[in-house]
Amino acid sequence: MRLRLATAAAAAALTFSLPAFAATEIQWWHAMTGANNEVVETLAKEFNDSQADYKVVPVFKGTYPETLNAGIAAYRAGQPPHILQVFDAGTGTMMAASSAVVPVAKVLQADGVTFDKSQYLGGVVSYYSTADGELLSFPYNSSSPILYYNKDAFKKAGLDENAPPKTWPELFDAAKKIKAAGWPCGFTSTWLTWIQQENFAAWNNVPYATEQNGLAGLDPQLLINSDLYVRHFQTIADLQKAGVFSYGGRTSEAKIKFTSGECAMMTESSGGLGDVVKSGINYGTSTLPYYPEAAGAPQNTIPGGASLWVLAGHPDAEYKGVAKFFEFLSQTPIQARLHQKSGYLPITMAAYDETKKSGFYDKNPGREIPILQMMGKAPTENSKGVRVINLPQVRDIINEELELMLNGQQDARTALDKAVQRANAAIKEAADL
């Protein structure tokens, strides 16, 4: 009897010491650093605290390209995360890997949510959808490139701190004056491929590639060696040689050159705002510069940043948790807060409208810039976006040639001609696979 009672007591103690059930874990692999990593951690915690069925676990996997490669390797090994953050350049790669992904529209529909395209910013959601409108990935952190400038540097150079340059010739002239006034560096830029080529094309209404920049076919040919591109990059190469421009790296590395106070101006993602604010510098923002002689310029920018892709290979019950998380992220208060704190675009019209009604843009006029840049004009065939099946590889090829140019080993014409030749060959090879 004593043994039976002891056994029963032990069983009861064990029963009460264990939770009734364990939350289903949802792995979210991402590439966010600095202030944006803090946002990721906060969102996951808020979602996890809001319910008990699912637990989103954010896992940092390195840079955007590193995160994409990690996700691909994990899928091939049969151990994919549920959610993979993929930068805009990886969109074509993910679309081509249709068996490896579950379209977000289907994930939401399985949970009883009908995706209504009209509720989202058109320029953002269309980039991550099929031609017939099916949403493939969730547009988590969409951004637009803008100009950041150091007001103290402008004062030192005798420039109007409330009148930043609007055109590229004006910016280059201001950068020279700032350098001549004793500032270490006049201008830098993150993401030369995304900002100075892909968005350069859209904003100036010039083609990036044939086949509507790749949206209308799998085998586009790059056109980034036309005269306007050559002029632009030769000027940058000359300014690099003179110490007016300072190259920082292929992705967002140059941001530290601005936030540290070294460079007075920077073209960078609107999503870089959090780190700029944290730096404490006296900054201003403005629109991306353009060339006044380009017909139709300024036109519209195209989205950058990244979206959340759902990878295949998990039980249906776990996808229900993914759907719940995406529904959580779509809530108007969440989207409005993300936009206002991070500088990324709100993905829903409701969040944009709420931000507007709150008076946020009246108090922070520069914060509406990326939205107006993207939504201000109906897109042309030159400005709907860039979609190349192997765009990360194409960007690497272009970066290699641009770095040789910036090191003084070739001029802009040679660099861009070689980039086009090599990239076109790589695109054809990828399309033929």
Short mmCIF file of C-alpha atoms in Angstrom, two decimals:
data_model
loop_
_atom_site.label_atom_id
_atom_site.label_comp_id
_atom_site.label_asym_id
_atom_site.label_seq_id
_atom_site.Cartn_x
_atom_site.Cartn_y
_atom_site.Cartn_z
CA MET A 1 0.00 0.00 0.00
CA ARG A 2 2.79 2.42 0.90
CA LEU A 3 4.49 1.63 -2.42
CA ARG A 4 1.30 2.26 -4.38
CA LEU A 5 0.70 5.55 -2.59
CA ALA A 6 4.30 6.65 -3.16
CA THR A 7 4.04 5.76 -6.82
CA ALA A 8 0.76 7.63 -7.16
CA ALA A 9 2.23 10.67 -5.41
CA ALA A 10 5.27 10.65 -7.67
CA ALA A 11 3.07 10.40 -10.75
CA ALA A 12 0.93 13.27 -9.53
CA ALA A 13 3.99 15.40 -8.83
CA LEU A 14 5.32 14.66 -12.31
CA THR A 15 1.97 15.52 -13.86
CA PHE A 16 1.83 18.87 -12.11
CA SER A 17 5.46 19.70 -12.86
CA LEU A 18 5.08 19.31 -16.63
CA PRO A 19 3.27 21.88 -18.81
CA ALA A 20 -0.04 20.79 -20.27
CA PHE A 21 1.49 21.08 -23.75
CA ALA A 22 4.51 22.57 -25.46
CA ALA A 23 4.13 25.45 -27.88
CA THR A 24 4.84 24.56 -31.52
CA GLU A 25 8.16 26.13 -32.49
CA ILE A 26 8.38 28.25 -35.65
CA GLN A 27 11.92 28.93 -36.87
CA TRP A 28 12.48 32.37 -38.43
CA TRP A 29 15.88 32.82 -40.06
CA HIS A 30 16.79 36.44 -40.74
CA ALA A 31 19.58 38.89 -41.63
CA MET A 32 18.72 41.86 -39.43
CA THR A 33 21.47 43.60 -37.44
CA GLY A 34 21.68 46.56 -35.08
CA ALA A 35 18.43 48.39 -34.41
CA ASN A 36 16.55 46.20 -36.87
CA ASN A 37 17.62 43.04 -35.04
CA GLU A 38 16.12 44.51 -31.89
CA VAL A 39 12.85 44.97 -33.81
CA VAL A 40 12.89 41.30 -34.86
CA GLU A 41 13.44 40.12 -31.28
CA THR A 42 10.68 42.41 -29.99
CA LEU A 43 8.17 41.25 -32.59
CA ALA A 44 8.83 37.58 -31.84
CA LYS A 45 8.45 38.17 -28.10
CA GLU A 46 5.21 40.13 -28.54
CA PHE A 47 3.73 37.41 -30.73
CA ASN A 48 4.82 34.66 -28.34
CA ASP A 49 3.37 36.55 -25.37
CA SER A 50 0.07 37.12 -27.22
CA GLN A 51 -0.80 33.42 -27.42
CA ALA A 52 0.38 30.05 -26.12
CA ASP A 53 0.10 27.72 -29.14
CA TYR A 54 3.17 28.82 -31.10
CA LYS A 55 6.64 30.13 -30.37
CA VAL A 56 8.50 32.07 -33.06
CA VAL A 57 12.26 31.64 -32.67
CA PRO A 58 14.33 34.25 -34.57
CA VAL A 59 17.77 33.06 -35.70
CA PHE A 60 20.31 35.47 -37.19
CA LYS A 61 22.07 33.89 -40.18
CA GLY A 62 24.41 36.65 -41.38
CA THR A 63 24.14 39.01 -44.32
CA TYR A 64 21.29 38.82 -46.82
CA PRO A 65 23.28 36.61 -49.25
CA GLU A 66 24.49 34.42 -46.36
CA THR A 67 20.95 33.98 -45.06
CA LEU A 68 19.66 33.00 -48.51
CA ASN A 69 22.46 30.46 -48.94
CA ALA A 70 21.84 29.06 -45.45
CA GLY A 71 18.16 28.58 -46.22
CA ILE A 72 18.87 26.84 -49.52
CA ALA A 73 21.41 24.52 -47.86
CA ALA A 74 19.00 23.71 -45.02
CA TYR A 75 16.21 22.85 -47.45
CA ARG A 76 18.48 20.53 -49.43
CA ALA A 77 19.50 18.86 -46.16
CA GLY A 78 15.85 18.30 -45.26
CA GLN A 79 15.96 20.70 -42.30
CA PRO A 80 14.53 24.02 -43.56
CA PRO A 81 13.34 26.81 -41.29
CA HIS A 82 9.65 27.64 -41.50
CA ILE A 83 10.30 31.27 -42.43
CA LEU A 84 13.29 32.57 -44.39
CA GLN A 85 13.98 36.26 -44.84
CA VAL A 86 15.16 36.77 -48.43
CA PHE A 87 16.39 40.09 -49.81
CA ASP A 88 14.87 41.58 -52.94
CA ALA A 89 17.67 40.25 -55.16
CA GLY A 90 16.79 36.71 -54.17
CA THR A 91 13.18 36.98 -55.34
CA GLY A 92 13.89 35.51 -58.77
CA THR A 93 15.86 32.67 -57.20
CA MET A 94 13.00 31.80 -54.85
CA MET A 95 10.36 32.05 -57.59
CA ALA A 96 12.36 29.58 -59.68
CA ALA A 97 12.50 27.16 -56.74
CA SER A 98 8.73 26.67 -56.67
CA SER A 99 8.89 23.17 -55.15
CA ALA A 100 10.85 24.50 -52.17
CA VAL A 101 8.37 27.20 -51.16
CA VAL A 102 4.76 27.45 -50.09
CA PRO A 103 3.11 30.64 -51.43
CA VAL A 104 2.09 32.92 -48.58
CA ALA A 105 -1.38 33.34 -50.11
CA LYS A 106 -1.94 29.57 -49.70
CA VAL A 107 -0.58 29.59 -46.14
CA LEU A 108 -3.04 32.33 -45.22
CA GLN A 109 -5.96 30.72 -47.07
CA ALA A 110 -5.39 27.45 -45.21
CA ASP A 111 -5.97 29.40 -42.01
CA GLY A 112 -9.14 30.97 -43.37
CA VAL A 113 -7.61 34.31 -44.37
CA THR A 114 -8.30 35.63 -47.85
CA PHE A 115 -5.47 37.78 -49.19
CA ASP A 116 -6.84 41.14 -50.37
CA LYS A 117 -4.28 42.86 -52.55
CA SER A 118 -6.05 46.22 -52.27
CA GLN A 119 -5.19 46.43 -48.57
CA TYR A 120 -1.45 46.54 -49.29
CA LEU A 121 0.86 49.13 -50.86
CA GLY A 122 0.62 48.24 -54.55
CA GLY A 123 4.25 48.91 -55.45
CA VAL A 124 5.40 46.58 -52.68
CA VAL A 125 3.01 43.67 -52.89
CA SER A 126 3.15 43.39 -56.69
CA TYR A 127 6.92 42.84 -56.52
CA TYR A 128 6.42 39.71 -54.45
CA SER A 129 3.48 38.30 -56.41
CA THR A 130 3.05 36.21 -59.54
CA ALA A 131 1.80 37.79 -62.76
CA ASP A 132 -1.75 36.72 -61.88
CA GLY A 133 -1.54 38.32 -58.43
CA GLU A 134 -0.81 35.39 -56.10
CA LEU A 135 1.25 36.58 -53.13
CA LEU A 136 4.39 34.43 -52.93
CA SER A 137 6.15 35.97 -49.92
CA PHE A 138 5.24 38.30 -47.08
CA PRO A 139 6.74 41.80 -47.59
CA TYR A 140 8.27 42.21 -44.15
CA ASN A 141 10.81 45.04 -44.49
CA SER A 142 10.33 46.87 -47.76
CA SER A 143 12.35 50.00 -48.27
CA SER A 144 13.25 52.69 -50.74
CA PRO A 145 16.67 54.35 -51.09
CA ILE A 146 16.85 57.95 -49.91
CA LEU A 147 19.50 60.59 -49.26
CA TYR A 148 20.80 61.17 -45.74
CA TYR A 149 22.94 64.23 -45.03
CA ASN A 150 24.86 65.67 -42.10
CA LYS A 151 23.57 69.16 -41.31
CA ASP A 152 26.72 70.11 -39.42
CA ALA A 153 28.83 69.30 -42.48
CA PHE A 154 26.55 71.47 -44.61
CA LYS A 155 26.96 74.38 -42.18
CA LYS A 156 30.73 74.03 -42.19
CA ALA A 157 30.80 74.15 -46.00
CA GLY A 158 28.49 77.17 -46.13
CA LEU A 159 25.62 75.13 -47.61
CA ASP A 160 21.98 75.51 -46.67
CA GLU A 161 21.22 72.74 -44.17
CA ASN A 162 17.54 72.90 -45.13
CA ALA A 163 18.14 72.63 -48.88
CA PRO A 164 19.78 69.27 -49.67
CA PRO A 165 20.70 68.57 -53.30
CA LYS A 166 17.92 67.20 -55.50
CA THR A 167 19.95 66.22 -58.56
CA TRP A 168 23.16 64.26 -59.02
CA PRO A 169 25.09 67.25 -60.42
CA GLU A 170 24.03 69.26 -57.35
CA LEU A 171 25.08 66.45 -55.01
CA PHE A 172 28.48 66.01 -56.62
CA ASP A 173 29.08 69.78 -56.41
CA ALA A 174 28.05 69.85 -52.73
CA ALA A 175 30.30 66.86 -51.96
CA LYS A 176 33.30 68.69 -53.43
CA LYS A 177 32.56 71.83 -51.39
CA ILE A 178 32.19 69.79 -48.19
CA LYS A 179 35.51 68.05 -48.79
CA ALA A 180 37.21 71.36 -49.57
CA ALA A 181 35.85 72.76 -46.28
CA GLY A 182 37.83 70.11 -44.39
CA TRP A 183 35.26 67.36 -43.88
CA PRO A 184 36.87 63.90 -44.31
CA CYS A 185 34.47 62.67 -46.99
CA GLY A 186 31.74 64.28 -49.03
CA PHE A 187 29.63 61.31 -50.09
CA THR A 188 29.23 57.56 -49.82
CA SER A 189 26.64 54.98 -50.80
CA THR A 190 25.57 51.58 -49.64
CA TRP A 191 24.43 48.95 -52.16
CA LEU A 192 25.87 50.34 -55.42
CA THR A 193 23.96 47.72 -57.43
CA TRP A 194 20.56 48.23 -55.84
CA ILE A 195 20.74 52.01 -55.39
CA GLN A 196 23.08 53.27 -58.12
CA GLN A 197 21.88 50.88 -60.83
CA GLU A 198 18.51 49.20 -60.22
CA ASN A 199 16.87 52.20 -58.55
CA PHE A 200 18.95 54.58 -60.65
CA ALA A 201 17.24 53.05 -63.70
CA ALA A 202 13.73 53.31 -62.27
CA TRP A 203 14.11 56.81 -60.78
CA ASN A 204 15.63 58.17 -64.01
CA ASN A 205 13.21 56.17 -66.19
CA VAL A 206 15.93 54.41 -68.15
CA PRO A 207 16.04 50.65 -68.80
CA TYR A 208 18.13 48.35 -66.64
CA ALA A 209 17.64 45.37 -68.93
CA THR A 210 15.57 44.13 -71.84
CA GLU A 211 12.31 42.21 -71.30
CA GLN A 212 10.98 44.93 -68.97
CA ASN A 213 14.01 44.53 -66.72
CA GLY A 214 13.43 40.78 -66.58
CA LEU A 215 9.78 40.88 -65.52
CA ALA A 216 8.64 39.71 -68.96
CA GLY A 217 11.15 36.92 -69.60
CA LEU A 218 13.80 34.65 -68.11
CA ASP A 219 16.67 35.75 -70.35
CA PRO A 220 16.96 39.56 -70.20
CA GLN A 221 20.08 41.35 -71.39
CA LEU A 222 21.51 44.07 -69.17
CA LEU A 223 21.65 47.64 -70.48
CA ILE A 224 23.64 49.24 -67.67
CA ASN A 225 26.45 50.38 -70.01
CA SER A 226 24.42 53.08 -71.73
CA ASP A 227 25.72 56.66 -71.69
CA LEU A 228 23.93 57.88 -68.55
CA TYR A 229 25.26 54.98 -66.46
CA VAL A 230 28.79 55.51 -67.81
CA ARG A 231 28.68 59.23 -67.02
CA HIS A 232 27.37 58.57 -63.51
CA PHE A 233 29.94 55.95 -62.59
CA GLN A 234 32.86 57.78 -64.16
CA THR A 235 32.00 60.75 -61.95
CA ILE A 236 31.91 58.49 -58.89
CA ALA A 237 35.26 56.95 -59.89
CA ASP A 238 36.81 60.41 -60.29
CA LEU A 239 35.45 61.49 -56.89
CA GLN A 240 36.81 58.32 -55.29
CA LYS A 241 40.27 59.15 -56.65
CA ALA A 242 39.97 62.70 -55.29
CA GLY A 243 38.89 61.49 -51.85
CA VAL A 244 35.46 63.09 -52.16
CA PHE A 245 33.61 59.78 -52.48
CA SER A 246 34.48 56.88 -50.16
CA TYR A 247 33.50 53.31 -51.06
CA GLY A 248 32.46 51.20 -48.09
CA GLY A 249 31.47 47.81 -49.47
CA ARG A 250 28.97 45.86 -51.53
CA THR A 251 26.00 45.92 -49.16
CA SER A 252 25.32 48.19 -46.18
CA GLU A 253 28.89 48.52 -44.89
CA ALA A 254 29.17 52.18 -45.91
CA LYS A 255 26.50 53.14 -43.40
CA ILE A 256 29.12 53.37 -40.66
CA LYS A 257 30.94 55.99 -42.72
CA PHE A 258 27.89 58.23 -42.31
CA THR A 259 26.83 57.36 -38.78
CA SER A 260 30.40 57.89 -37.53
CA GLY A 261 30.43 61.37 -39.08
CA GLU A 262 33.11 60.56 -41.65
CA CYS A 263 31.00 61.11 -44.77
CA ALA A 264 28.63 64.04 -45.02
CA MET A 265 26.11 62.47 -47.40
CA MET A 266 24.92 58.94 -48.01
CA THR A 267 22.43 57.23 -50.28
CA GLU A 268 21.05 54.30 -48.29
CA SER A 269 17.89 52.34 -47.64
CA SER A 270 15.14 54.11 -45.73
CA GLY A 271 15.41 51.08 -43.46
CA GLY A 272 18.78 52.34 -42.28
CA LEU A 273 17.07 55.12 -40.37
CA GLY A 274 17.12 53.32 -37.03
CA ASP A 275 20.92 53.19 -36.94
CA VAL A 276 21.19 56.80 -38.12
CA VAL A 277 18.92 57.92 -35.29
CA LYS A 278 20.89 55.86 -32.75
CA SER A 279 24.14 57.48 -33.92
CA GLY A 280 22.98 60.84 -32.57
CA ILE A 281 24.31 62.88 -35.50
CA ASN A 282 22.51 66.00 -36.68
CA TYR A 283 20.99 64.57 -39.86
CA GLY A 284 18.41 65.32 -42.51
CA THR A 285 16.81 63.23 -45.24
CA SER A 286 15.78 63.94 -48.80
CA THR A 287 14.76 62.22 -52.00
CA LEU A 288 17.11 60.11 -54.09
CA PRO A 289 18.94 62.41 -56.57
CA TYR A 290 18.21 62.18 -60.30
CA TYR A 291 19.51 63.56 -63.59
CA PRO A 292 17.33 66.47 -64.77
CA GLU A 293 17.95 65.65 -68.43
CA ALA A 294 16.56 62.12 -68.06
CA ALA A 295 13.09 62.11 -69.64
CA GLY A 296 10.40 61.63 -67.03
CA ALA A 297 12.77 61.84 -64.07
CA PRO A 298 12.13 61.56 -61.24
CA GLN A 299 9.88 58.58 -61.98
CA ASN A 300 9.41 56.08 -59.13
CA THR A 301 11.70 53.95 -57.01
CA ILE A 302 11.41 50.19 -56.63
CA PRO A 303 11.27 48.25 -53.36
CA GLY A 304 14.31 46.86 -51.66
CA GLY A 305 14.68 45.26 -48.28
CA ALA A 306 13.37 41.75 -47.93
CA SER A 307 10.34 39.53 -47.67
CA LEU A 308 9.50 36.42 -45.66
CA TRP A 309 9.29 33.17 -47.62
CA VAL A 310 7.68 30.01 -46.27
CA LEU A 311 9.72 26.89 -47.00
CA ALA A 312 8.17 23.54 -47.81
CA GLY A 313 8.72 20.37 -45.79
CA HIS A 314 6.78 21.02 -42.58
CA PRO A 315 3.49 19.60 -41.23
CA ASP A 316 0.29 21.50 -42.00
CA ALA A 317 -0.25 22.22 -38.29
CA GLU A 318 3.01 24.20 -38.18
CA TYR A 319 2.02 26.31 -41.19
CA LYS A 320 -1.02 27.35 -39.19
CA GLY A 321 1.41 28.96 -36.76
CA VAL A 322 3.18 30.72 -39.62
CA ALA A 323 -0.17 32.09 -40.80
CA LYS A 324 -0.98 33.33 -37.29
CA PHE A 325 2.38 35.12 -37.15
CA PHE A 326 1.82 36.81 -40.53
CA GLU A 327 -1.65 37.87 -39.40
CA PHE A 328 -0.03 39.35 -36.28
CA LEU A 329 2.53 41.25 -38.39
CA SER A 330 -0.26 42.63 -40.62
CA GLN A 331 -2.10 44.32 -37.76
CA THR A 332 -2.37 48.05 -38.31
CA PRO A 333 -0.79 49.11 -34.97
CA ILE A 334 2.16 46.75 -35.59
CA GLN A 335 2.74 47.98 -39.13
CA ALA A 336 2.38 51.64 -38.17
CA ARG A 337 4.88 51.21 -35.35
CA LEU A 338 7.36 49.33 -37.54
CA HIS A 339 7.21 52.04 -40.17
CA GLN A 340 7.57 54.89 -37.71
CA LYS A 341 10.46 53.34 -35.78
CA SER A 342 12.45 51.60 -38.51
CA GLY A 343 12.09 53.71 -41.64
CA TYR A 344 10.81 50.71 -43.60
CA LEU A 345 7.59 51.16 -45.53
CA PRO A 346 4.24 50.21 -44.02
CA ILE A 347 2.98 47.27 -46.08
CA THR A 348 -0.71 48.07 -45.58
CA MET A 349 -2.66 51.12 -46.65
CA ALA A 350 -4.35 51.15 -43.22
CA ALA A 351 -0.99 51.56 -41.46
CA TYR A 352 -0.02 54.35 -43.86
CA ASP A 353 -3.35 56.11 -43.33
CA GLU A 354 -3.14 55.75 -39.55
CA THR A 355 0.39 57.20 -39.55
CA LYS A 356 -0.81 60.10 -41.68
CA LYS A 357 -3.83 60.81 -39.47
CA SER A 358 -1.68 60.76 -36.35
CA GLY A 359 0.28 63.77 -37.62
CA PHE A 360 3.51 61.79 -37.69
CA TYR A 361 4.51 63.09 -41.13
CA ASP A 362 3.76 66.67 -40.12
CA LYS A 363 6.26 66.29 -37.27
CA ASN A 364 8.66 64.18 -39.34
CA PRO A 365 8.25 65.35 -42.95
CA GLY A 366 11.17 63.35 -44.28
CA ARG A 367 9.69 60.05 -43.16
CA GLU A 368 7.07 60.03 -45.92
CA ILE A 369 9.74 60.39 -48.61
CA PRO A 370 10.25 56.69 -49.39
CA ILE A 371 6.51 56.10 -49.75
CA LEU A 372 5.98 59.09 -52.02
CA GLN A 373 8.99 58.08 -54.12
CA MET A 374 7.49 54.66 -54.76
CA MET A 375 3.83 55.65 -55.06
CA GLY A 376 4.10 59.09 -56.66
CA LYS A 377 3.82 57.97 -60.29
CA ALA A 378 2.40 54.96 -62.07
CA PRO A 379 5.36 52.75 -63.01
CA THR A 380 6.67 52.52 -66.56
CA GLU A 381 8.30 49.50 -68.20
CA ASN A 382 11.58 50.88 -66.84
CA SER A 383 10.38 51.24 -63.26
CA LYS A 384 8.24 48.22 -62.35
CA GLY A 385 11.20 46.47 -60.78
CA VAL A 386 14.11 44.19 -61.62
CA ARG A 387 13.67 40.44 -61.62
CA VAL A 388 16.58 38.31 -62.77
CA ILE A 389 16.67 34.60 -61.96
CA ASN A 390 20.22 34.86 -60.54
CA LEU A 391 20.32 38.50 -59.46
CA PRO A 392 22.62 37.88 -56.45
CA GLN A 393 25.23 36.42 -58.84
CA VAL A 394 24.68 39.27 -61.31
CA ARG A 395 25.20 41.80 -58.51
CA ASP A 396 28.46 40.08 -57.53
CA ILE A 397 29.71 40.28 -61.11
CA ILE A 398 28.85 43.97 -61.35
CA ASN A 399 30.44 44.68 -57.97
CA GLU A 400 33.67 43.00 -59.04
CA GLU A 401 33.96 45.27 -62.07
CA LEU A 402 32.96 48.39 -60.14
CA GLU A 403 35.57 47.68 -57.48
CA LEU A 404 38.27 47.44 -60.15
CA MET A 405 37.04 50.80 -61.43
CA LEU A 406 37.10 52.36 -57.95
CA ASN A 407 40.62 51.03 -57.44
CA GLY A 408 41.72 52.88 -60.59
CA GLN A 409 42.30 49.73 -62.64
CA GLN A 410 39.74 50.54 -65.35
CA ASP A 411 37.43 53.35 -66.40
CA ALA A 412 33.65 53.30 -66.08
CA ARG A 413 33.02 52.39 -69.72
CA THR A 414 35.29 49.36 -69.50
CA ALA A 415 33.86 48.30 -66.14
CA LEU A 416 30.25 48.47 -67.29
CA ASP A 417 30.92 46.84 -70.67
CA LYS A 418 32.64 43.92 -68.94
CA ALA A 419 29.90 43.69 -66.32
CA VAL A 420 27.22 43.49 -69.01
CA GLN A 421 29.09 40.86 -71.00
CA ARG A 422 29.77 38.64 -67.98
CA ALA A 423 26.33 39.10 -66.41
CA ASN A 424 24.46 38.36 -69.64
CA ALA A 425 26.39 35.11 -70.00
CA ALA A 426 25.57 34.16 -66.40
CA ILE A 427 21.88 34.99 -66.87
CA LYS A 428 21.68 32.84 -70.00
CA GLU A 429 23.37 29.94 -68.26
CA ALA A 430 20.98 30.15 -65.29
CA ALA A 431 17.92 30.43 -67.55
CA ASP A 432 18.97 27.35 -69.53
CA LEU A 433 19.22 25.13 -66.43
#
